[in-house]
PDB file of N, CA, C and O in Angstrom:
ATOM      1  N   UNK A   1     103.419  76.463  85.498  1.00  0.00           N
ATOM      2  CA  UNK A   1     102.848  75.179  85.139  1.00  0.00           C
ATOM      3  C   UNK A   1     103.569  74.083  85.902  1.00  0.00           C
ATOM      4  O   UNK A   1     104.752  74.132  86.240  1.00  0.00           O
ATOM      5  N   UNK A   2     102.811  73.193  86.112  1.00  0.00           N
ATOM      6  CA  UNK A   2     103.285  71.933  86.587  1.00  0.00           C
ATOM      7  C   UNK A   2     103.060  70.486  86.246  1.00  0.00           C
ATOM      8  O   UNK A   2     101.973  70.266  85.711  1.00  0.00           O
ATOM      9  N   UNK A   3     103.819  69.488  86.430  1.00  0.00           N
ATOM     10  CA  UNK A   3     103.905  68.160  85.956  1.00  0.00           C
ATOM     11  C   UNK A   3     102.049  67.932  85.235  1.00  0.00           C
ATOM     12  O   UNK A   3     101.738  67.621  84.085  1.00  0.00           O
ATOM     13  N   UNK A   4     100.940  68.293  86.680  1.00  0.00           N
ATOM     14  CA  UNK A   4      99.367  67.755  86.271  1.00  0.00           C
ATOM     15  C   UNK A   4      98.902  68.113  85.356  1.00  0.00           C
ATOM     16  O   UNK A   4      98.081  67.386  84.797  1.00  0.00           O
ATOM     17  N   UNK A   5      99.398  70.018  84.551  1.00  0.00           N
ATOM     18  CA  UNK A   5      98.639  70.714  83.713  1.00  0.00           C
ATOM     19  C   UNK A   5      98.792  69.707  82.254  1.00  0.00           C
ATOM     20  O   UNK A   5      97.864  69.450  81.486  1.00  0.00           O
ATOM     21  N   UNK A   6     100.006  69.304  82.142  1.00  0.00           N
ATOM     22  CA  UNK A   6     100.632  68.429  81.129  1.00  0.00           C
ATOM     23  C   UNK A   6      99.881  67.077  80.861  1.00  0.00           C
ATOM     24  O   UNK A   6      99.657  66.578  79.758  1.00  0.00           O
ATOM     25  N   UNK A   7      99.551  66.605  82.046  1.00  0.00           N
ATOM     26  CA  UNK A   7      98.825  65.534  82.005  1.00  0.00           C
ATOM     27  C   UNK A   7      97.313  65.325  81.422  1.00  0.00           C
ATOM     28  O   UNK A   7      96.754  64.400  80.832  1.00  0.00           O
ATOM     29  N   UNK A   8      96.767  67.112  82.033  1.00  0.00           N
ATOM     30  CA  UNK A   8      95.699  67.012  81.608  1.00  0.00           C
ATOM     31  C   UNK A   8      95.497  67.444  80.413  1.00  0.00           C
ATOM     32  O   UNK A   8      94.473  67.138  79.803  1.00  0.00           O
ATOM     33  N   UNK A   9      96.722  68.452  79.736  1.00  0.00           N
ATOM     34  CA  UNK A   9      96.582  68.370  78.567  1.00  0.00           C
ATOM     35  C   UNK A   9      95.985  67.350  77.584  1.00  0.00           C
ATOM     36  O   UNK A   9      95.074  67.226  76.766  1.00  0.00           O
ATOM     37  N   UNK A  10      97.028  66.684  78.136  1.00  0.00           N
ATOM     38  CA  UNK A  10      97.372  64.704  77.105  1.00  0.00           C
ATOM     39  C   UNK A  10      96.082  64.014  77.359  1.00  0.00           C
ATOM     40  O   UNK A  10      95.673  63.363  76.398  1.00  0.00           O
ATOM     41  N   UNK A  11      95.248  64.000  78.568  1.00  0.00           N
ATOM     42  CA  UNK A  11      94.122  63.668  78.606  1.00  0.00           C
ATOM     43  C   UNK A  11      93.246  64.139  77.966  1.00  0.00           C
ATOM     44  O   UNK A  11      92.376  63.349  77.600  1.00  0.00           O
ATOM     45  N   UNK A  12      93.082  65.870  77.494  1.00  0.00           N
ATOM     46  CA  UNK A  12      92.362  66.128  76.645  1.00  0.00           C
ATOM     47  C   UNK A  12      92.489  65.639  75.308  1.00  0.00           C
ATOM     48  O   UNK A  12      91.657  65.000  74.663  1.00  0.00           O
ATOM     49  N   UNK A  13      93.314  65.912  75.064  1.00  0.00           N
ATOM     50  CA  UNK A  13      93.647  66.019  73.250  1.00  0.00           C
ATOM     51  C   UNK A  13      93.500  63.819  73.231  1.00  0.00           C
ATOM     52  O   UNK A  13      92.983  63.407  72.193  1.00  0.00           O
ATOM     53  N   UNK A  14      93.792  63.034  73.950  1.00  0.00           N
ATOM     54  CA  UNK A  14      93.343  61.560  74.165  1.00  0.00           C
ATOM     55  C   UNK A  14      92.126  61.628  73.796  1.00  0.00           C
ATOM     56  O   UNK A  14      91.689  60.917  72.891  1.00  0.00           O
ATOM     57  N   UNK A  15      91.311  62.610  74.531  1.00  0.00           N
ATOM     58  CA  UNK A  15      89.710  62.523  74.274  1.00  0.00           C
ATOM     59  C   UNK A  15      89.463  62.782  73.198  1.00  0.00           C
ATOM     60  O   UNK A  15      89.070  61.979  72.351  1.00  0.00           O
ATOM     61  N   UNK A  16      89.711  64.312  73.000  1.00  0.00           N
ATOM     62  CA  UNK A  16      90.033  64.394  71.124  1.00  0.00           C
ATOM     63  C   UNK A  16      89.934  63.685  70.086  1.00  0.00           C
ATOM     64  O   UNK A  16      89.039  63.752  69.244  1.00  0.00           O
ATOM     65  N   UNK A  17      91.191  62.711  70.107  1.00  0.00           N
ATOM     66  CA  UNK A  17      91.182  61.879  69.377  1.00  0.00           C
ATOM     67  C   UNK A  17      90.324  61.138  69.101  1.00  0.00           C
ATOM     68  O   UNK A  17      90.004  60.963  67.925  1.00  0.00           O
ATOM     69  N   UNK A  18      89.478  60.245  70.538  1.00  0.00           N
ATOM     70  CA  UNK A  18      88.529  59.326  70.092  1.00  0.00           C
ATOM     71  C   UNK A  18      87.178  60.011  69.879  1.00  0.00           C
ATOM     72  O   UNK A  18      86.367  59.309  69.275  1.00  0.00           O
ATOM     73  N   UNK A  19      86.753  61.239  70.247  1.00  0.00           N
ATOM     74  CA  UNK A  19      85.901  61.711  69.374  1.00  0.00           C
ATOM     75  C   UNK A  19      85.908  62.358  68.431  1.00  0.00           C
ATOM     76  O   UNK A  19      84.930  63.040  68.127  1.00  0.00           O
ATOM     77  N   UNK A  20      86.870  62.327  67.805  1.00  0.00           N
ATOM     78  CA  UNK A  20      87.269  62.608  66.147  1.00  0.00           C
ATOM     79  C   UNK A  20      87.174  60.898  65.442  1.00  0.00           C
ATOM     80  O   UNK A  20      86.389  60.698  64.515  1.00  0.00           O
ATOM     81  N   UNK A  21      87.770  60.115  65.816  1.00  0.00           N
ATOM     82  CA  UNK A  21      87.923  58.613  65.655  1.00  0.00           C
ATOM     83  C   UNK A  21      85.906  58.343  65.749  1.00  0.00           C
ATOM     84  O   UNK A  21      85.345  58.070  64.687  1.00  0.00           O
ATOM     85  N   UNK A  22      85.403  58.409  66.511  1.00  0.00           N
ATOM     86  CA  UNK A  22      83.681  57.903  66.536  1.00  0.00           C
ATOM     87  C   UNK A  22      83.007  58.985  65.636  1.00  0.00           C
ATOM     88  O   UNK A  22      81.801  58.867  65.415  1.00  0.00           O
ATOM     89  N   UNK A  23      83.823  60.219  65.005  1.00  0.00           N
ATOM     90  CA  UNK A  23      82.769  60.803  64.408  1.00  0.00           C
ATOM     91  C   UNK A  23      83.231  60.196  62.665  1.00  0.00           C
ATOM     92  O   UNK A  23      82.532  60.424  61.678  1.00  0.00           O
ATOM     93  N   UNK A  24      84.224  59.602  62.646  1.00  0.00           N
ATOM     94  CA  UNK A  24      84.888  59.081  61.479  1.00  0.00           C
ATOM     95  C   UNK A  24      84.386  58.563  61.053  1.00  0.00           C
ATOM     96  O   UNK A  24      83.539  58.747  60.178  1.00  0.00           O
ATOM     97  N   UNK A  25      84.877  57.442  61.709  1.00  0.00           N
ATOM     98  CA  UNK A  25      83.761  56.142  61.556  1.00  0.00           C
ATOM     99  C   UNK A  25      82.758  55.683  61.585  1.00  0.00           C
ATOM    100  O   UNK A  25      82.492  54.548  61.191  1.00  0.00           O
ATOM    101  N   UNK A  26      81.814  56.667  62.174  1.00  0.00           N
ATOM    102  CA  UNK A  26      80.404  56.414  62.304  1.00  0.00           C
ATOM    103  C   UNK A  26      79.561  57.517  61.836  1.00  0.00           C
ATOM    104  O   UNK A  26      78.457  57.575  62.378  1.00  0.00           O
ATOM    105  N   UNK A  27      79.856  58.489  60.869  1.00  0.00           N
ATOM    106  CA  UNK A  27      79.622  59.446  60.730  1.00  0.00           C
ATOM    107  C   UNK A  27      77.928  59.731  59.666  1.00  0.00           C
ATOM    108  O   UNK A  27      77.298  60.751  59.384  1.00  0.00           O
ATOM    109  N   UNK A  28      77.778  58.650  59.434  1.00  0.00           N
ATOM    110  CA  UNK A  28      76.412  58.417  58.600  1.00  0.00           C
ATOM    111  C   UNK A  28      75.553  57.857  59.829  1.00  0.00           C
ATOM    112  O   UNK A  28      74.346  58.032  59.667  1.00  0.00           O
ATOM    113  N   UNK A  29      75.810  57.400  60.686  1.00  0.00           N
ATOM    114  CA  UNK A  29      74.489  57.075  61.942  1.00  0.00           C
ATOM    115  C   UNK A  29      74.207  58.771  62.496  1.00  0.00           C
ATOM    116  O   UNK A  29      73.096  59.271  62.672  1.00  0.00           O
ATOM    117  N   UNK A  30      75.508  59.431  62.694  1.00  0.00           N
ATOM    118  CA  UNK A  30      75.451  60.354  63.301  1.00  0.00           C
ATOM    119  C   UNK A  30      74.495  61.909  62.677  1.00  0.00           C
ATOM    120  O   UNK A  30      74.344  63.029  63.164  1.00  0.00           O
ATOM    121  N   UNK A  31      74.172  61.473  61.820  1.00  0.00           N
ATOM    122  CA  UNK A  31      73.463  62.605  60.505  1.00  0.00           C
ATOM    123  C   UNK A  31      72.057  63.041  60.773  1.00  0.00           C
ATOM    124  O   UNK A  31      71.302  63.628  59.998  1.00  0.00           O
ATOM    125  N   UNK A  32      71.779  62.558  62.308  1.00  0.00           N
ATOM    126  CA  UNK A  32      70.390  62.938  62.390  1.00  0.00           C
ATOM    127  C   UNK A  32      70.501  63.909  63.762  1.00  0.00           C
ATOM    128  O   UNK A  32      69.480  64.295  64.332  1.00  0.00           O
ATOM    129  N   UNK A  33      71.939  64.284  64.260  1.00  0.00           N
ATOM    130  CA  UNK A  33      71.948  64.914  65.348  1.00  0.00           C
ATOM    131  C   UNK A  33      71.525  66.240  65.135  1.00  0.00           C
ATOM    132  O   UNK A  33      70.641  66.773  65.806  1.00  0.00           O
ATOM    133  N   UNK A  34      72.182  66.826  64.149  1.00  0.00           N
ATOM    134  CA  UNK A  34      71.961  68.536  63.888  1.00  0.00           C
ATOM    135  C   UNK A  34      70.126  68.902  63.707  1.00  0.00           C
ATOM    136  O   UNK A  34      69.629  69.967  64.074  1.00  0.00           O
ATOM    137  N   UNK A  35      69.420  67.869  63.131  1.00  0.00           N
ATOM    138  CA  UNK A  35      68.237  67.830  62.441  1.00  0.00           C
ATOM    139  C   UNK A  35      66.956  67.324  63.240  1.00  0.00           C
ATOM    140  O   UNK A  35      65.882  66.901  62.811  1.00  0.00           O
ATOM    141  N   UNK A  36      67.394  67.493  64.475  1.00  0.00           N
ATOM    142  CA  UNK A  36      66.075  67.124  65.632  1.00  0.00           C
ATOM    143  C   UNK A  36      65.392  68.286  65.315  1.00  0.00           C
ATOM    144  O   UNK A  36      65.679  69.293  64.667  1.00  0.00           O
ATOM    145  N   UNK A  37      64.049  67.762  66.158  1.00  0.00           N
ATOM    146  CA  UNK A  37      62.861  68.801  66.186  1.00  0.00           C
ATOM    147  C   UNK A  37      63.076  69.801  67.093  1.00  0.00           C
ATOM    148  O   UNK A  37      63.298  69.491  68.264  1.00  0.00           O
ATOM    149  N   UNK A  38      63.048  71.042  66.727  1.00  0.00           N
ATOM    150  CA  UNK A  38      63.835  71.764  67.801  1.00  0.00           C
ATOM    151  C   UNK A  38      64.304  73.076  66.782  1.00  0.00           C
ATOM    152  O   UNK A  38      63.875  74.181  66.448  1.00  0.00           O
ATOM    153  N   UNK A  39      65.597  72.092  66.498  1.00  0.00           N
ATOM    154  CA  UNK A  39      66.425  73.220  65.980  1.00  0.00           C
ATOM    155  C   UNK A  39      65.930  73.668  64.650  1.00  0.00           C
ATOM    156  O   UNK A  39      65.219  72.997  63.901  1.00  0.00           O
ATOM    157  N   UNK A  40      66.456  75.084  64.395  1.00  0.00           N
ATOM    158  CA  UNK A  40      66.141  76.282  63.384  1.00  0.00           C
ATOM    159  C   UNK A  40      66.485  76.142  62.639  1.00  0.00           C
ATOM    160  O   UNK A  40      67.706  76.283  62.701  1.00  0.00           O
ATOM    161  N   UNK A  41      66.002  75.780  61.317  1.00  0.00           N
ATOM    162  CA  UNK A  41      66.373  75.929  59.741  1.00  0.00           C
ATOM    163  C   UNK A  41      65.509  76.474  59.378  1.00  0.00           C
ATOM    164  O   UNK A  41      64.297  76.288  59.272  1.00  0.00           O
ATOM    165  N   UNK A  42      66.830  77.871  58.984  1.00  0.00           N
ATOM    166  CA  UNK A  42      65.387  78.935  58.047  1.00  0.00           C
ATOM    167  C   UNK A  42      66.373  79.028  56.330  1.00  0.00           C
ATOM    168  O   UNK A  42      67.479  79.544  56.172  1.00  0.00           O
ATOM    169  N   UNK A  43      65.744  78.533  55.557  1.00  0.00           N
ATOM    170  CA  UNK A  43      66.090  79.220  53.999  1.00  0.00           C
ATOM    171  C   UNK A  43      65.353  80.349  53.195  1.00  0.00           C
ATOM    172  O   UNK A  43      64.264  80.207  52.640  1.00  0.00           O
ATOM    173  N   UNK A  44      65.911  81.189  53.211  1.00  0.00           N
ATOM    174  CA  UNK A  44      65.437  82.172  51.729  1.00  0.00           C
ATOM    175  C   UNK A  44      66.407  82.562  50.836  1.00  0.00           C
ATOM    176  O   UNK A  44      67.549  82.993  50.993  1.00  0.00           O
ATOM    177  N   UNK A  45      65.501  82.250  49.535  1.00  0.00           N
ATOM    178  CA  UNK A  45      66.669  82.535  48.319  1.00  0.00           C
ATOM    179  C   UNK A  45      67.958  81.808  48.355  1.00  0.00           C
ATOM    180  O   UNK A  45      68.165  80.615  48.137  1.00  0.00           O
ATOM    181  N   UNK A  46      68.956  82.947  48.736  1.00  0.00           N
ATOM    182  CA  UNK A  46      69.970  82.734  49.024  1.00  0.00           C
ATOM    183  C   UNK A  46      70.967  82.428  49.886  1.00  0.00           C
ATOM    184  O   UNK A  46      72.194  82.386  49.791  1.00  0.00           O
ATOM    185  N   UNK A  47      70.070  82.195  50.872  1.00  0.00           N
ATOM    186  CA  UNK A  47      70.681  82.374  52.503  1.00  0.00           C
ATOM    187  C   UNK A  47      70.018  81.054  53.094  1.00  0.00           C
ATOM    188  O   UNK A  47      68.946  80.488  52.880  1.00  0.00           O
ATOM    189  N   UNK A  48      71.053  80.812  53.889  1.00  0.00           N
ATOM    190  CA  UNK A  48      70.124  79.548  54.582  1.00  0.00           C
ATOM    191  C   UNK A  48      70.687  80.075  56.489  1.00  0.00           C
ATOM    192  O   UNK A  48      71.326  81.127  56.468  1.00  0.00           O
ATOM    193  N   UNK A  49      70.552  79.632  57.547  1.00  0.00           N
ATOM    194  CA  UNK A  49      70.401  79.657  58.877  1.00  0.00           C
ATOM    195  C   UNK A  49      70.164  78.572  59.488  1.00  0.00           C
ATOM    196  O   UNK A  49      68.986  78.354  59.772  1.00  0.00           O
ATOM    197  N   UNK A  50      71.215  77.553  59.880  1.00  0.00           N
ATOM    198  CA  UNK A  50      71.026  76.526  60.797  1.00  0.00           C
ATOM    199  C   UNK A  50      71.130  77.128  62.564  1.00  0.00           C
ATOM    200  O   UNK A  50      72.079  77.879  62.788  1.00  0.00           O
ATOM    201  N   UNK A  51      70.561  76.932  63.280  1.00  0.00           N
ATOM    202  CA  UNK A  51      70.764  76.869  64.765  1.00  0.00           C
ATOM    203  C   UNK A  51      70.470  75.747  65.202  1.00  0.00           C
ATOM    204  O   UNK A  51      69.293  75.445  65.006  1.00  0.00           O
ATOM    205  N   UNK A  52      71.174  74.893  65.800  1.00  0.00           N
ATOM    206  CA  UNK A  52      70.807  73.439  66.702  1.00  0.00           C
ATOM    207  C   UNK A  52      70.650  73.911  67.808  1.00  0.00           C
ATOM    208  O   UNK A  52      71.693  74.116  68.429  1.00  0.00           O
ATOM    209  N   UNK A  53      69.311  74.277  68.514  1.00  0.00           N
ATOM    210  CA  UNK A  53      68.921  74.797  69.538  1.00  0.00           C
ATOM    211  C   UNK A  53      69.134  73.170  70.017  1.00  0.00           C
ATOM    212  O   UNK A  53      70.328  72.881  70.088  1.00  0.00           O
ATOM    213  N   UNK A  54      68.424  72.320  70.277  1.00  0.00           N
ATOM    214  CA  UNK A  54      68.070  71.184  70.975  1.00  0.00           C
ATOM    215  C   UNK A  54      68.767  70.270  71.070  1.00  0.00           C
ATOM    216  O   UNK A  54      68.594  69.395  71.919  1.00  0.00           O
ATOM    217  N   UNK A  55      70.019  70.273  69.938  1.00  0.00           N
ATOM    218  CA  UNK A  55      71.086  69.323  69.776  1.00  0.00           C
ATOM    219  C   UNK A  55      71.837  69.998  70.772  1.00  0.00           C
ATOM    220  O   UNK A  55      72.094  69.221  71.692  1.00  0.00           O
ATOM    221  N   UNK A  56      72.406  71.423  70.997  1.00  0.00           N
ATOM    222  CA  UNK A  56      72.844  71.985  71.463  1.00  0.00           C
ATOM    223  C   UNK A  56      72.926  71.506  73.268  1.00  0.00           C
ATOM    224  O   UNK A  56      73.841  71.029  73.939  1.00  0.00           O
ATOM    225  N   UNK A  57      71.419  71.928  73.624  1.00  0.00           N
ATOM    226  CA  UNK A  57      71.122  71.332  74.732  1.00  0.00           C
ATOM    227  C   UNK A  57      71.512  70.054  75.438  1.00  0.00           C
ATOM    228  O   UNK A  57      72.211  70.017  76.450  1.00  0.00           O
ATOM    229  N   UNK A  58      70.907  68.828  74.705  1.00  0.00           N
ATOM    230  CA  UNK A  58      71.159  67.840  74.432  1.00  0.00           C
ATOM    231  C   UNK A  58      72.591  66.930  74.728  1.00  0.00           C
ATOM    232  O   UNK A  58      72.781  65.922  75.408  1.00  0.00           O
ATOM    233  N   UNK A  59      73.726  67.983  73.681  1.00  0.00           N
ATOM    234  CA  UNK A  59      75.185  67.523  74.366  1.00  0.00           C
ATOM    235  C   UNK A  59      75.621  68.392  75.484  1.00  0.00           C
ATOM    236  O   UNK A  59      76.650  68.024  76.050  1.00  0.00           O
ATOM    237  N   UNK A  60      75.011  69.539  75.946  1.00  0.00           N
ATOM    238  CA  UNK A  60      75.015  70.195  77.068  1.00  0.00           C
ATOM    239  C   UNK A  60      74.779  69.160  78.109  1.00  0.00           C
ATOM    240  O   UNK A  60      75.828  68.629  78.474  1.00  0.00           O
ATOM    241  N   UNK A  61      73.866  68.787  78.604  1.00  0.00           N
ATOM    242  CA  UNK A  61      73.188  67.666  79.293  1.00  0.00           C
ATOM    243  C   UNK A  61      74.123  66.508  79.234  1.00  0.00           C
ATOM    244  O   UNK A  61      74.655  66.229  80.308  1.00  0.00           O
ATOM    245  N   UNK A  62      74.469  65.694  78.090  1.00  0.00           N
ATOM    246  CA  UNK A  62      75.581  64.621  78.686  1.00  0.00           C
ATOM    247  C   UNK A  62      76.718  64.983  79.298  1.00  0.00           C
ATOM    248  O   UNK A  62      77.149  64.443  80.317  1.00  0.00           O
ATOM    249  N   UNK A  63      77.448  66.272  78.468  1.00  0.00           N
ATOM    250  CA  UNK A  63      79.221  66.322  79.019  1.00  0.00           C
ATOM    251  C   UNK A  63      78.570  67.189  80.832  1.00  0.00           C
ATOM    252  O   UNK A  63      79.336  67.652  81.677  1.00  0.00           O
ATOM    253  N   UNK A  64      77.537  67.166  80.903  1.00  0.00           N
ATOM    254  CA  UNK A  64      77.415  67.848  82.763  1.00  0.00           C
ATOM    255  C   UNK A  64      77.672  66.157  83.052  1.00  0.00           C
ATOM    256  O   UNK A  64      78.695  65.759  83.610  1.00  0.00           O
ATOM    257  N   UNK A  65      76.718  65.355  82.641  1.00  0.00           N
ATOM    258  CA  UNK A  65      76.437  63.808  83.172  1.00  0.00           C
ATOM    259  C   UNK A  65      78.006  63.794  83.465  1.00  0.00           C
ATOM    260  O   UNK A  65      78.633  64.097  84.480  1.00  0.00           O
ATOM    261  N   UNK A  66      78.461  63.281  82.067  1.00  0.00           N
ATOM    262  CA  UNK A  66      79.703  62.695  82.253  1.00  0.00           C
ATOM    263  C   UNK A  66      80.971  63.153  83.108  1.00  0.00           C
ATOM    264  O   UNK A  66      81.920  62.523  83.575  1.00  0.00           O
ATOM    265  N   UNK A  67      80.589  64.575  83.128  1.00  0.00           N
ATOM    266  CA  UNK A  67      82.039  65.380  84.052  1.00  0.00           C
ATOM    267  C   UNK A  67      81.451  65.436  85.093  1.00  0.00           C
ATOM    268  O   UNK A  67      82.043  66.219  85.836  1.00  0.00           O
ATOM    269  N   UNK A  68      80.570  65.008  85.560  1.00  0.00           N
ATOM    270  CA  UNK A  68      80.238  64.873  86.948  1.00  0.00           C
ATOM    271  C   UNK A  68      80.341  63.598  87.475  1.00  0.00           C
ATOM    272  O   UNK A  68      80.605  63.315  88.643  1.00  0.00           O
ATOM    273  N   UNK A  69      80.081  62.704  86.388  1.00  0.00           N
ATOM    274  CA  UNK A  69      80.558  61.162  87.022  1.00  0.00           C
ATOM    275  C   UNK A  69      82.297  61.023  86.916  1.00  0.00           C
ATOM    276  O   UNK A  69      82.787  60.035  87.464  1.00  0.00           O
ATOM    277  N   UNK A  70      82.823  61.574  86.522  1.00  0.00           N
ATOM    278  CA  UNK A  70      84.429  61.777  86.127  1.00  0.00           C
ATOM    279  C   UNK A  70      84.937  62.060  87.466  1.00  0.00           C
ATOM    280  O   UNK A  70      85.721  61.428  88.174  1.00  0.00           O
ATOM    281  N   UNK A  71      84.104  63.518  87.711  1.00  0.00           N
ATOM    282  CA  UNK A  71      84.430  64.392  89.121  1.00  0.00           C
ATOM    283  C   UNK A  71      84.368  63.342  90.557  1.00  0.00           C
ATOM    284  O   UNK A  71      85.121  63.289  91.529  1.00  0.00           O
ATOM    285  N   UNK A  72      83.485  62.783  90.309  1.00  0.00           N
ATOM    286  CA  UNK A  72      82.912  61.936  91.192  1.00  0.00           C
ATOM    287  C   UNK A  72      83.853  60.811  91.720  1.00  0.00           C
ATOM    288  O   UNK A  72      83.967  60.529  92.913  1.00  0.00           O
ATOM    289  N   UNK A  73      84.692  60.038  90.424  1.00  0.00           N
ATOM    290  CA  UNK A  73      85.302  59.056  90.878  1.00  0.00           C
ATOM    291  C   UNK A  73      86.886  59.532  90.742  1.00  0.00           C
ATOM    292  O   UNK A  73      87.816  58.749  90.938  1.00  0.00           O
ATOM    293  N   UNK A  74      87.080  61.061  90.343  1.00  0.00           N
ATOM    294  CA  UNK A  74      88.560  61.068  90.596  1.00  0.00           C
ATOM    295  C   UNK A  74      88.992  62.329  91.797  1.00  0.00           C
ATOM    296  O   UNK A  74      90.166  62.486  92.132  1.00  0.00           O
TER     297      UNK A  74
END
């Protein structure tokens, strides 16, 4: 390991933080992400089955955006 791996550690777990911090605080706007049209809710009886197919996608699609504009300017 070297001095950068450390850095990027600290850069991750930084990120971490503030998206733990925006899901805190804002966590009642955020209540409609899991529940798009798309994703799988199956109940019977006793059992229920969430899959966020589309939410899934969805933050797939930004963190490419964003780590590519990241990539881009560093």
């Amino acid at each position: 390991m070297n001095s950068s791996t450390g850095k990027y550690i600290m850069v991750a777990g930084l990120v971490l933080i503030a998206i733990g911090a925006l899901v805190f605080f804002f966590h009642d706007k955020l209540n409609k992400l899991g529940n798009l049209p798309g994703d799988i809710n199956w109940r019977k009886d006793n059992f229920s089955f969430h899959f966020p197919v589309v939410t899934m996608i969805i933050v797939s699609v930004l963190l490419t955006v964003l780590v590519n504009i990241i990539r881009k300017f560093f």
